[in-house]
mmCIF file of C-alpha atoms in Angstrom:
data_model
loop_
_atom_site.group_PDB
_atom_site.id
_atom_site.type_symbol
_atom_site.label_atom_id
_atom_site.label_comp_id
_atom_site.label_asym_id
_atom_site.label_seq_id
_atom_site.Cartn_x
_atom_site.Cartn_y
_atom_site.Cartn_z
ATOM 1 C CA UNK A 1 90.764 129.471 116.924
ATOM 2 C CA UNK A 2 91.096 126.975 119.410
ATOM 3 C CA UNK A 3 92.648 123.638 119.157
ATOM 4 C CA UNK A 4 89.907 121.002 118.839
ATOM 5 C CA UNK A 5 90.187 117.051 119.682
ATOM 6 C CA UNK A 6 88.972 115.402 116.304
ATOM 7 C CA UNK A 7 88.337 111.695 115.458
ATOM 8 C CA UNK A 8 87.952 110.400 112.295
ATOM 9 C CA UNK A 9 86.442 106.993 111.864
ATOM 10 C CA UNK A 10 87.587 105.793 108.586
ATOM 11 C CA UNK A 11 84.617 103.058 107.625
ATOM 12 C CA UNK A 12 83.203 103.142 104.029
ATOM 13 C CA UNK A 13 86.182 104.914 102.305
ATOM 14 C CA UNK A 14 90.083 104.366 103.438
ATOM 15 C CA UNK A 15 91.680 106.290 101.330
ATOM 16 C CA UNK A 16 89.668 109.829 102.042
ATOM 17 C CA UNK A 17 89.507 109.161 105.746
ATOM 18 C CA UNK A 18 93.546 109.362 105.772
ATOM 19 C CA UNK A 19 93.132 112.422 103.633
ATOM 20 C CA UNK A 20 90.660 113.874 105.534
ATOM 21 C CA UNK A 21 92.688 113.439 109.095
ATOM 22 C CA UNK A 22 96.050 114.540 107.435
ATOM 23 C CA UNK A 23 94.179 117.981 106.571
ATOM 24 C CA UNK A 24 92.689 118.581 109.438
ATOM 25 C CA UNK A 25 95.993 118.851 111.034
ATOM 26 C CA UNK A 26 96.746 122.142 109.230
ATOM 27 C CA UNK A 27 94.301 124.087 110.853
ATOM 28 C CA UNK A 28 95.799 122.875 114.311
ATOM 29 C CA UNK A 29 93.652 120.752 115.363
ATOM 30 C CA UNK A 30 94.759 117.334 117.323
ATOM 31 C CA UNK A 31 93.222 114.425 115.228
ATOM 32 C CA UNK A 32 92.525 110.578 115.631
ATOM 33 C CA UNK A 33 91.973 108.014 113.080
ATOM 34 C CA UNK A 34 90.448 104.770 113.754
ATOM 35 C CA UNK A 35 90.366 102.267 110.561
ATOM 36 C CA UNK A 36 86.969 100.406 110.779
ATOM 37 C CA UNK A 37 85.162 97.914 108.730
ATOM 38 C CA UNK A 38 87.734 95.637 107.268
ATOM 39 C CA UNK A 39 91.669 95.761 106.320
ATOM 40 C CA UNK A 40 93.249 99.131 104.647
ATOM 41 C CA UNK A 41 93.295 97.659 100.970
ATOM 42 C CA UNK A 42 97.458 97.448 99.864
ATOM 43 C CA UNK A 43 97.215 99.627 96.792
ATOM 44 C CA UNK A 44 99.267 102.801 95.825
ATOM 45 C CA UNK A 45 96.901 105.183 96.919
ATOM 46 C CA UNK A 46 96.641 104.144 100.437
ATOM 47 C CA UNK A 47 99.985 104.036 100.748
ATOM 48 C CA UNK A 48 100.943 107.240 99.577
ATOM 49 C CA UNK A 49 97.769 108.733 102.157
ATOM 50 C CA UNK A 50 99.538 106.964 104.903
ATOM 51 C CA UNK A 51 102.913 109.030 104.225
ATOM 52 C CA UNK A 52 100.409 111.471 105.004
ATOM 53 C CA UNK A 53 99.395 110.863 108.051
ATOM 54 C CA UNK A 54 103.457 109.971 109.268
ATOM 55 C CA UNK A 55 103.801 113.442 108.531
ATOM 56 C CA UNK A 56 100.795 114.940 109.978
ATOM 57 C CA UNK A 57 102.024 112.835 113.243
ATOM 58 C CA UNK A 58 98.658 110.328 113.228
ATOM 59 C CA UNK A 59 99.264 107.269 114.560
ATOM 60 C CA UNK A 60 96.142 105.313 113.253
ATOM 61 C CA UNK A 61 94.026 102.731 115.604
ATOM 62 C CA UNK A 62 91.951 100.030 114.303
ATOM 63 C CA UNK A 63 88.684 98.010 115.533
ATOM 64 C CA UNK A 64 89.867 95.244 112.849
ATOM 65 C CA UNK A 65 91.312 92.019 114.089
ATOM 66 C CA UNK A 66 93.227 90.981 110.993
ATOM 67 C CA UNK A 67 95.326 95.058 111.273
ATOM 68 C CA UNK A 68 95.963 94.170 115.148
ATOM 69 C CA UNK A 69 99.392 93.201 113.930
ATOM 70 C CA UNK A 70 100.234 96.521 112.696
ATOM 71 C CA UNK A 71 98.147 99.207 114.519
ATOM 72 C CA UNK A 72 96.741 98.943 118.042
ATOM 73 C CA UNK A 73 93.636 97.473 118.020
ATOM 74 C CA UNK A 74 90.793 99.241 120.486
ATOM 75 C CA UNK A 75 88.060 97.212 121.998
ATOM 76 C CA UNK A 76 84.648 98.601 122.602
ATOM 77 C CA UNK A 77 85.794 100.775 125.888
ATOM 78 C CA UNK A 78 88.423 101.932 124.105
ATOM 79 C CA UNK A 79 86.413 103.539 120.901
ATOM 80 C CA UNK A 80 84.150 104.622 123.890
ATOM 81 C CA UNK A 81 86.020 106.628 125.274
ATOM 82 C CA UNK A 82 87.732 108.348 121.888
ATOM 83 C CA UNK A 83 83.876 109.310 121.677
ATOM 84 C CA UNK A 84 83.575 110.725 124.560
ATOM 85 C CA UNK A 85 87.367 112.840 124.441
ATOM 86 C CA UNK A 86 86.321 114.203 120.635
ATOM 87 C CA UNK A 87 85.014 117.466 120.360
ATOM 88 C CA UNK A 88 83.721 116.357 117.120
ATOM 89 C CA UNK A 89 83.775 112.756 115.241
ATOM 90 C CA UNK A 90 83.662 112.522 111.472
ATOM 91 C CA UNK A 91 82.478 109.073 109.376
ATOM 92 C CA UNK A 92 83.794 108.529 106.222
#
């Protein structure tokens, strides 16, 4: 199997996006997450799924302002071009 370019865009649910991206790194593939909608809620859950990814080696991106302090934030080009680079993009 050959390594595949992955991007998750985490928009409805958080928490299963991070999952989601941290799993897909055992089958090899190289994956991106990009946090969308509004703010990663500050609960146990989320935190725990973002030990996760730091293990998995995901460094999450986010199209949300208000994270911009703590993740890079990608304009419109930016997330444009993630699309394009993905072999295949995933919306959770």
């Amino acid at each position: 199997m050959s390594e595949k370019k992955l991007l998750v865009l985490a928009r409805r649910d958080h928490a299963e996006a991070m999952r989601v991206a941290a799993g897909l790194t055992i089958c090899g593939h190289a994956v991106s997450l990009v946090f969308m909608d509004r703010p990663v809620a500050e609960n146990a859950a989320n935190a725990a799924n973002a030990e996760l990814l730091e293990l998995s080696g995901i460094e999450p991106q986010t199209t949300v302002a208000a994270m911009a302090d703590d993740l890079p934030l990608l304009d419109t080009e930016g997330l444009a071009r993630m699309f394009a680079n993905a072999d295949a993009v995933l919306s959770l």
